[in-house]
PDB file of C-alpha atoms and ligand atoms in Angstrom:
ATOM      1  CA  MET A   1     104.705  85.494  80.464  1.00 81.00           C
ATOM      2  CA  SER A   2     106.293  89.205  80.848  1.00 87.00           C
ATOM      3  CA  SER A   3     106.912  90.496  84.425  1.00 87.00           C
ATOM      4  CA  GLN A   4     104.245  93.159  83.551  1.00 85.00           C
ATOM      5  CA  ASP A   5     101.668  90.644  82.740  1.00 91.00           C
ATOM      6  CA  LEU A   6     102.528  88.784  86.197  1.00 93.00           C
ATOM      7  CA  ASP A   7     102.151  91.972  87.979  1.00 95.00           C
ATOM      8  CA  SER A   8      98.564  92.315  86.388  1.00 97.00           C
ATOM      9  CA  LEU A   9      97.818  88.886  87.887  1.00 97.00           C
ATOM     10  CA  LYS A  10      99.217  89.886  91.339  1.00 98.00           C
ATOM     11  CA  LYS A  11      97.038  93.013  91.421  1.00 98.00           C
ATOM     12  CA  ALA A  12      94.007  90.982  90.465  1.00 98.00           C
ATOM     13  CA  ALA A  13      94.515  88.612  93.413  1.00 98.00           C
ATOM     14  CA  ALA A  14      95.240  91.500  95.645  1.00 98.00           C
ATOM     15  CA  LEU A  15      92.148  93.199  94.820  1.00 98.00           C
ATOM     16  CA  LYS A  16      90.106  90.149  95.389  1.00 98.00           C
ATOM     17  CA  ALA A  17      91.747  89.864  98.880  1.00 98.00           C
ATOM     18  CA  VAL A  18      90.762  93.424  99.769  1.00 98.00           C
ATOM     19  CA  GLU A  19      86.982  92.565  99.110  1.00 98.00           C
ATOM     20  CA  PHE A  20      87.337  90.475 102.463  1.00 98.00           C
ATOM     21  CA  VAL A  21      88.251  93.899 104.356  1.00 98.00           C
ATOM     22  CA  ARG A  22      85.162  95.226 106.242  1.00 98.00           C
ATOM     23  CA  ASP A  23      84.771  98.571 107.908  1.00 98.00           C
ATOM     24  CA  GLY A  24      86.412  98.923 111.289  1.00 97.00           C
ATOM     25  CA  MET A  25      88.866  95.897 110.860  1.00 98.00           C
ATOM     26  CA  VAL A  26      92.523  95.802 111.825  1.00 97.00           C
ATOM     27  CA  VAL A  27      94.419  94.575 108.551  1.00 98.00           C
ATOM     28  CA  GLY A  28      97.928  92.935 108.712  1.00 98.00           C
ATOM     29  CA  LEU A  29      99.774  94.576 105.731  1.00 98.00           C
ATOM     30  CA  GLY A  30     102.217  92.295 103.949  1.00 98.00           C
ATOM     31  CA  THR A  31     105.311  93.357 102.261  1.00 98.00           C
ATOM     32  CA  GLY A  32     106.373  93.025  98.592  1.00 98.00           C
ATOM     33  CA  SER A  33     105.105  93.860  94.971  1.00 98.00           C
ATOM     34  CA  THR A  34     101.757  91.978  95.553  1.00 98.00           C
ATOM     35  CA  ALA A  35     101.057  93.495  98.787  1.00 98.00           C
ATOM     36  CA  LYS A  36     101.739  96.868  97.628  1.00 98.00           C
ATOM     37  CA  HIS A  37      98.747  96.626  95.323  1.00 98.00           C
ATOM     38  CA  MET A  38      96.656  95.622  98.376  1.00 98.00           C
ATOM     39  CA  VAL A  39      97.781  98.673 100.215  1.00 98.00           C
ATOM     40  CA  LEU A  40      97.126 101.031  97.390  1.00 98.00           C
ATOM     41  CA  ALA A  41      93.571  99.386  97.084  1.00 98.00           C
ATOM     42  CA  LEU A  42      92.997  99.786 100.764  1.00 98.00           C
ATOM     43  CA  GLY A  43      94.095 103.364 100.544  1.00 98.00           C
ATOM     44  CA  GLU A  44      91.245 103.836  98.019  1.00 98.00           C
ATOM     45  CA  LYS A  45      88.804 102.406 100.209  1.00 98.00           C
ATOM     46  CA  VAL A  46      89.995 104.648 103.219  1.00 98.00           C
ATOM     47  CA  ARG A  47      89.561 107.733 101.136  1.00 97.00           C
ATOM     48  CA  ALA A  48      86.139 106.597 100.275  1.00 97.00           C
ATOM     49  CA  GLY A  49      85.260 106.533 104.044  1.00 97.00           C
ATOM     50  CA  MET A  50      86.128 103.036 105.169  1.00 97.00           C
ATOM     51  CA  ARG A  51      87.620 102.952 108.778  1.00 97.00           C
ATOM     52  CA  LEU A  52      90.579 100.760 109.035  1.00 97.00           C
ATOM     53  CA  ARG A  53      93.757 100.348 110.958  1.00 97.00           C
ATOM     54  CA  GLY A  54      96.852  98.545 109.694  1.00 97.00           C
ATOM     55  CA  VAL A  55      99.773  96.530 111.088  1.00 97.00           C
ATOM     56  CA  PRO A  56     102.595  96.937 108.752  1.00 97.00           C
ATOM     57  CA  THR A  57     105.120  94.119 108.153  1.00 97.00           C
ATOM     58  CA  SER A  58     107.829  96.408 107.116  1.00 97.00           C
ATOM     59  CA  ASN A  59     109.059 100.091 107.283  1.00 97.00           C
ATOM     60  CA  GLU A  60     108.523 100.267 103.413  1.00 98.00           C
ATOM     61  CA  THR A  61     104.755  99.015 103.944  1.00 98.00           C
ATOM     62  CA  ALA A  62     104.358 101.409 106.736  1.00 97.00           C
ATOM     63  CA  ALA A  63     105.341 104.259 104.653  1.00 98.00           C
ATOM     64  CA  LEU A  64     103.344 103.427 101.610  1.00 98.00           C
ATOM     65  CA  ALA A  65     100.247 102.936 103.994  1.00 98.00           C
ATOM     66  CA  ARG A  66     100.820 106.245 105.853  1.00 98.00           C
ATOM     67  CA  GLN A  67     101.234 107.849 102.329  1.00 98.00           C
ATOM     68  CA  GLN A  68      97.720 106.345 101.535  1.00 98.00           C
ATOM     69  CA  GLY A  69      96.016 107.697 104.659  1.00 98.00           C
ATOM     70  CA  ILE A  70      95.706 104.288 106.381  1.00 98.00           C
ATOM     71  CA  ALA A  71      95.848 104.610 110.328  1.00 97.00           C
ATOM     72  CA  LEU A  72      98.633 102.291 111.687  1.00 97.00           C
ATOM     73  CA  ILE A  73      98.520 100.694 115.002  1.00 94.00           C
ATOM     74  CA  ASP A  74     101.413 101.153 117.216  1.00 77.00           C
ATOM     75  CA  THR A  75     103.215  97.987 117.095  1.00 73.00           C
ATOM     76  CA  ASP A  76     104.149  98.120 120.905  1.00 76.00           C
ATOM     77  CA  HIS A  77     100.353  97.304 121.627  1.00 78.00           C
ATOM     78  CA  THR A  78      98.811  93.912 121.745  1.00 87.00           C
ATOM     79  CA  TRP A  79      96.813  93.952 118.734  1.00 90.00           C
ATOM     80  CA  VAL A  80      93.912  91.797 117.467  1.00 93.00           C
ATOM     81  CA  ILE A  81      94.290  91.474 113.614  1.00 97.00           C
ATOM     82  CA  ASP A  82      91.175  90.509 111.815  1.00 98.00           C
ATOM     83  CA  VAL A  83      92.734  89.735 108.606  1.00 98.00           C
ATOM     84  CA  ALA A  84      96.251  89.726 107.269  1.00 98.00           C
ATOM     85  CA  ILE A  85      97.073  89.839 103.470  1.00 98.00           C
ATOM     86  CA  ASP A  86     100.347  88.928 102.125  1.00 98.00           C
ATOM     87  CA  GLY A  87     102.312  87.586  99.151  1.00 98.00           C
ATOM     88  CA  ALA A  88     104.599  84.639  98.889  1.00 98.00           C
ATOM     89  CA  ASP A  89     107.639  83.322  96.865  1.00 98.00           C
ATOM     90  CA  GLN A  90     106.330  79.798  96.592  1.00 98.00           C
ATOM     91  CA  VAL A  91     103.070  77.942  97.427  1.00 98.00           C
ATOM     92  CA  ASP A  92     103.021  74.142  97.412  1.00 98.00           C
ATOM     93  CA  PRO A  93      99.610  72.200  96.914  1.00 98.00           C
ATOM     94  CA  HIS A  94      99.019  71.885 100.671  1.00 98.00           C
ATOM     95  CA  PHE A  95      99.255  75.810 100.887  1.00 98.00           C
ATOM     96  CA  ASN A  96     102.470  75.780 102.683  1.00 98.00           C
ATOM     97  CA  LEU A  97     104.785  78.657 101.705  1.00 98.00           C
ATOM     98  CA  ILE A  98     108.243  80.041 101.250  1.00 98.00           C
ATOM     99  CA  LYS A  99     108.328  83.726 102.084  1.00 98.00           C
ATOM    100  CA  GLY A 100     111.107  86.260 102.916  1.00 98.00           C
ATOM    101  CA  GLY A 101     112.221  87.162  99.490  1.00 97.00           C
ATOM    102  CA  GLY A 102     112.014  90.738 100.510  1.00 96.00           C
ATOM    103  CA  GLY A 103     113.621  90.097 103.903  1.00 97.00           C
ATOM    104  CA  ALA A 104     110.470  90.802 105.952  1.00 98.00           C
ATOM    105  CA  LEU A 105     109.707  87.055 106.969  1.00 98.00           C
ATOM    106  CA  LEU A 106     110.002  87.637 110.672  1.00 98.00           C
ATOM    107  CA  LYS A 107     107.326  90.412 111.035  1.00 97.00           C
ATOM    108  CA  GLU A 108     105.320  88.728 108.395  1.00 98.00           C
ATOM    109  CA  LYS A 109     105.204  85.494 110.375  1.00 98.00           C
ATOM    110  CA  ILE A 110     104.302  87.300 113.587  1.00 97.00           C
ATOM    111  CA  VAL A 111     101.431  89.049 111.924  1.00 97.00           C
ATOM    112  CA  ALA A 112     100.133  85.993 109.916  1.00 98.00           C
ATOM    113  CA  ALA A 113     100.440  83.760 113.269  1.00 96.00           C
ATOM    114  CA  SER A 114      98.220  86.618 115.272  1.00 95.00           C
ATOM    115  CA  ALA A 115      95.408  87.245 112.469  1.00 97.00           C
ATOM    116  CA  LYS A 116      92.218  85.670 112.560  1.00 98.00           C
ATOM    117  CA  GLN A 117      92.317  85.066 108.901  1.00 98.00           C
ATOM    118  CA  PHE A 118      95.508  84.941 106.857  1.00 98.00           C
ATOM    119  CA  ILE A 119      94.957  85.464 102.928  1.00 98.00           C
ATOM    120  CA  VAL A 120      97.833  84.751 100.602  1.00 98.00           C
ATOM    121  CA  VAL A 121      97.867  86.470  97.299  1.00 98.00           C
ATOM    122  CA  VAL A 122     100.063  85.174  94.398  1.00 98.00           C
ATOM    123  CA  ASP A 123     100.226  84.973  90.707  1.00 97.00           C
ATOM    124  CA  HIS A 124     100.151  81.459  89.416  1.00 97.00           C
ATOM    125  CA  ALA A 125     103.842  81.328  88.588  1.00 96.00           C
ATOM    126  CA  LYS A 126     104.248  81.022  92.357  1.00 98.00           C
ATOM    127  CA  ARG A 127     102.629  77.811  92.646  1.00 98.00           C
ATOM    128  CA  VAL A 128     105.015  74.709  92.915  1.00 98.00           C
ATOM    129  CA  PRO A 129     104.484  70.964  93.238  1.00 98.00           C
ATOM    130  CA  VAL A 130     107.122  70.942  95.999  1.00 98.00           C
ATOM    131  CA  LEU A 131     108.790  73.875  97.834  1.00 98.00           C
ATOM    132  CA  GLY A 132     112.421  74.599  97.103  1.00 98.00           C
ATOM    133  CA  GLY A 133     114.325  74.155  93.870  1.00 98.00           C
ATOM    134  CA  SER A 134     114.108  77.579  92.104  1.00 94.00           C
ATOM    135  CA  PHE A 135     113.730  79.516  95.406  1.00 98.00           C
ATOM    136  CA  PRO A 136     115.944  79.507  98.345  1.00 98.00           C
ATOM    137  CA  LEU A 137     114.651  79.269 101.603  1.00 98.00           C
ATOM    138  CA  PRO A 138     115.465  82.538 103.606  1.00 98.00           C
ATOM    139  CA  ILE A 139     116.377  81.976 107.363  1.00 98.00           C
ATOM    140  CA  GLU A 140     116.803  85.063 109.602  1.00 98.00           C
ATOM    141  CA  VAL A 141     119.655  84.442 112.119  1.00 98.00           C
ATOM    142  CA  ILE A 142     121.520  86.695 114.870  1.00 98.00           C
ATOM    143  CA  PRO A 143     124.627  88.100 113.246  1.00 98.00           C
ATOM    144  CA  PHE A 144     126.602  86.785 116.164  1.00 98.00           C
ATOM    145  CA  GLY A 145     128.393  83.556 115.044  1.00 98.00           C
ATOM    146  CA  TRP A 146     126.417  83.470 111.835  1.00 98.00           C
ATOM    147  CA  GLY A 147     129.102  81.444 110.225  1.00 98.00           C
ATOM    148  CA  SER A 148     128.720  78.675 112.887  1.00 98.00           C
ATOM    149  CA  THR A 149     124.827  78.883 112.573  1.00 98.00           C
ATOM    150  CA  ALA A 150     125.276  78.501 108.855  1.00 98.00           C
ATOM    151  CA  ARG A 151     127.439  75.533 109.327  1.00 98.00           C
ATOM    152  CA  GLU A 152     124.747  73.987 111.481  1.00 98.00           C
ATOM    153  CA  ILE A 153     122.196  74.659 108.841  1.00 98.00           C
ATOM    154  CA  HIS A 154     124.455  73.046 106.362  1.00 98.00           C
ATOM    155  CA  SER A 155     124.759  70.133 108.404  1.00 98.00           C
ATOM    156  CA  LEU A 156     121.080  69.614 108.721  1.00 98.00           C
ATOM    157  CA  THR A 157     120.112  70.263 105.168  1.00 98.00           C
ATOM    158  CA  LYS A 158     123.218  69.076 103.259  1.00 98.00           C
ATOM    159  CA  SER A 159     122.506  72.233 101.200  1.00 98.00           C
ATOM    160  CA  SER A 160     124.342  75.339 100.129  1.00 98.00           C
ATOM    161  CA  VAL A 161     123.943  78.137 102.673  1.00 98.00           C
ATOM    162  CA  VAL A 162     124.447  81.710 101.301  1.00 98.00           C
ATOM    163  CA  LEU A 163     124.830  84.924 103.302  1.00 98.00           C
ATOM    164  CA  ARG A 164     122.378  87.306 101.832  1.00 98.00           C
ATOM    165  CA  GLU A 165     124.180  90.621 100.512  1.00 98.00           C
ATOM    166  CA  ARG A 166     122.895  93.961  99.115  1.00 96.00           C
ATOM    167  CA  ASN A 167     125.312  96.296  97.472  1.00 96.00           C
ATOM    168  CA  GLY A 168     128.225  94.187  98.521  1.00 97.00           C
ATOM    169  CA  VAL A 169     127.478  94.286 102.247  1.00 97.00           C
ATOM    170  CA  PRO A 170     125.543  91.618 104.274  1.00 98.00           C
ATOM    171  CA  PHE A 171     121.794  92.529 104.089  1.00 98.00           C
ATOM    172  CA  THR A 172     120.489  93.522 107.617  1.00 98.00           C
ATOM    173  CA  THR A 173     116.767  92.981 108.592  1.00 98.00           C
ATOM    174  CA  GLU A 174     114.616  95.556 110.343  1.00 97.00           C
ATOM    175  CA  ALA A 175     115.202  93.640 113.486  1.00 97.00           C
ATOM    176  CA  GLY A 176     119.055  93.897 112.932  1.00 98.00           C
ATOM    177  CA  HIS A 177     119.668  90.308 112.013  1.00 98.00           C
ATOM    178  CA  VAL A 178     121.154  88.743 108.813  1.00 98.00           C
ATOM    179  CA  ILE A 179     119.541  86.352 106.382  1.00 98.00           C
ATOM    180  CA  LEU A 180     121.074  83.015 105.138  1.00 98.00           C
ATOM    181  CA  ASP A 181     119.604  81.678 101.927  1.00 98.00           C
ATOM    182  CA  VAL A 182     119.416  77.972 101.871  1.00 98.00           C
ATOM    183  CA  HIS A 183     119.483  76.278  98.461  1.00 98.00           C
ATOM    184  CA  LEU A 184     117.477  73.253  98.995  1.00 98.00           C
ATOM    185  CA  PRO A 185     116.612  71.177  95.911  1.00 98.00           C
ATOM    186  CA  ARG A 186     113.297  70.230  97.360  1.00 98.00           C
ATOM    187  CA  ILE A 187     111.458  70.512 100.833  1.00 98.00           C
ATOM    188  CA  ASP A 188     109.396  67.245 101.131  1.00 98.00           C
ATOM    189  CA  HIS A 189     108.817  67.754 104.865  1.00 98.00           C
ATOM    190  CA  PRO A 190     108.324  71.539 105.546  1.00 98.00           C
ATOM    191  CA  ARG A 191     106.807  71.019 109.030  1.00 98.00           C
ATOM    192  CA  GLU A 192     109.637  68.803 110.277  1.00 98.00           C
ATOM    193  CA  LEU A 193     112.254  71.164 108.572  1.00 98.00           C
ATOM    194  CA  GLU A 194     110.676  74.411 110.160  1.00 98.00           C
ATOM    195  CA  ILE A 195     111.046  72.617 113.478  1.00 98.00           C
ATOM    196  CA  ALA A 196     114.575  71.258 113.140  1.00 98.00           C
ATOM    197  CA  LEU A 197     115.870  74.709 111.920  1.00 98.00           C
ATOM    198  CA  ASN A 198     114.159  76.604 114.744  1.00 98.00           C
ATOM    199  CA  ARG A 199     116.035  74.325 117.322  1.00 98.00           C
ATOM    200  CA  ILE A 200     119.384  75.644 115.932  1.00 98.00           C
ATOM    201  CA  PRO A 201     120.891  78.304 118.165  1.00 98.00           C
ATOM    202  CA  GLY A 202     121.089  81.638 116.388  1.00 98.00           C
ATOM    203  CA  VAL A 203     118.020  81.033 114.143  1.00 98.00           C
ATOM    204  CA  VAL A 204     115.524  83.462 114.724  1.00 98.00           C
ATOM    205  CA  GLU A 205     112.988  82.532 112.363  1.00 98.00           C
ATOM    206  CA  THR A 206     112.607  80.654 108.819  1.00 98.00           C
ATOM    207  CA  GLY A 207     110.765  81.624 105.706  1.00 98.00           C
ATOM    208  CA  LEU A 208     108.737  78.455 105.929  1.00 98.00           C
ATOM    209  CA  PHE A 209     104.974  79.229 106.715  1.00 98.00           C
ATOM    210  CA  VAL A 210     103.489  75.824 107.227  1.00 98.00           C
ATOM    211  CA  GLY A 211      99.717  75.302 107.878  1.00 98.00           C
ATOM    212  CA  ARG A 212      99.128  79.054 108.298  1.00 98.00           C
ATOM    213  CA  THR A 213      97.098  79.767 105.283  1.00 98.00           C
ATOM    214  CA  ASP A 214      93.471  80.391 105.462  1.00 98.00           C
ATOM    215  CA  LEU A 215      92.664  81.389 101.778  1.00 98.00           C
ATOM    216  CA  LEU A 216      95.025  81.371  98.870  1.00 98.00           C
ATOM    217  CA  LEU A 217      94.034  83.711  95.988  1.00 98.00           C
ATOM    218  CA  VAL A 218      95.801  82.905  92.733  1.00 98.00           C
ATOM    219  CA  GLY A 219      95.832  85.450  89.816  1.00 98.00           C
ATOM    220  CA  THR A 220      95.644  83.448  86.531  1.00 97.00           C
ATOM    221  CA  GLU A 221      94.938  84.437  82.954  1.00 96.00           C
ATOM    222  CA  ASN A 222      91.467  83.125  83.489  1.00 96.00           C
ATOM    223  CA  GLY A 223      90.729  85.244  86.531  1.00 97.00           C
ATOM    224  CA  VAL A 224      91.455  84.797  90.186  1.00 98.00           C
ATOM    225  CA  GLU A 225      91.174  81.344  91.572  1.00 98.00           C
ATOM    226  CA  SER A 226      90.211  81.029  95.251  1.00 98.00           C
ATOM    227  CA  TYR A 227      91.345  78.032  97.551  1.00 98.00           C
ATOM    228  CA  PRO A 228      89.967  78.010 100.997  1.00 98.00           C
ATOM    229  CA  ALA A 229      92.750  75.992 103.426  1.00 97.00           C
ATOM    230  CA  THR A 230      92.453  74.757 106.748  1.00 93.00           C
ATOM    231  CA  ARG A 231      95.136  75.694 109.361  1.00 92.00           C
ATOM    232  CA  THR A 232      96.956  72.719 110.586  1.00 91.00           C
TER     233      THR A 232
HETATM  234  C1  LIG B   1     108.772  89.431 101.624  1.00 58.03           C
HETATM  235  C2  LIG B   1     107.877  88.428 101.096  1.00 58.03           C
HETATM  236  C3  LIG B   1     106.926  88.649  99.950  1.00 58.03           C
HETATM  237  O1  LIG B   1     105.694  88.482 100.324  1.00 58.03           O
HETATM  238  C4  LIG B   1     107.490  87.818  98.792  1.00 58.03           C
HETATM  239  O2  LIG B   1     108.841  87.907  98.760  1.00 58.03           O
HETATM  240  C5  LIG B   1     106.676  88.108  97.615  1.00 58.03           C
HETATM  241  O3  LIG B   1     106.908  89.341  97.014  1.00 58.03           O
HETATM  242  P1  LIG B   1     106.324  89.709  95.716  1.00 58.03           P
HETATM  243  O4  LIG B   1     104.942  89.997  95.886  1.00 58.03           O
HETATM  244  O5  LIG B   1     107.042  90.920  95.329  1.00 58.03           O
HETATM  245  O6  LIG B   1     106.403  88.703  94.507  1.00 58.03           O
HETATM  246  O7  LIG B   1     107.988  87.369 101.681  1.00 58.03           O
HETATM  247  O8  LIG B   1     109.614  89.074 102.764  1.00 58.03           O
END
């Protein structure tokens, strides 16, 4: 399937998610190409008169939301998010996710955790029987001593740990951290791995989203499939 075809499936899932947004809601706005379709659709709703406020998970999403006329909540306030909508890099049969391909995992996890409902929107190619393998697990770490942190992660996972770079220099997140991509062949116990990784000094957050999905919407050639999930 071409990337253009996959993009139309992402869009269909994103548009379905937007149906859950009601007048007056505070919406967590994810990051990435799937989330972009959602922000554009919300912009249309706002221009049609719907009152919404958004909590963006990246500067890129914030800029797009502003351009679309979506009011944004000052992120220094204690917000109450009614629904957060975001994409994912992989989804397993238990609705656990790998996120962070775009490097926004920290804000994305904060927003997902504080939302009353977390809706995940993907195309069918993101579904996998087990996390890992084709997609590395992103881990956001403090730049100070990142090499030692990487060594600790390697000794825990026995997998290759690669400092993410962009244009030949270390990729820096919006919070000023760096990302280590861990090439795990398979993640059989994501919850235990998340806990163990978060115990390593220097680790800020991992791209494992375990037991956080409330609803999974999957764009397929036969339409959008809907899978309600239970937070665990
Ligand atoms: C960004 C993310 C994205 O949600 C994830 O990378 C999916 O992106 P896309 O919708 O472009 O496939 O986690 O940090």
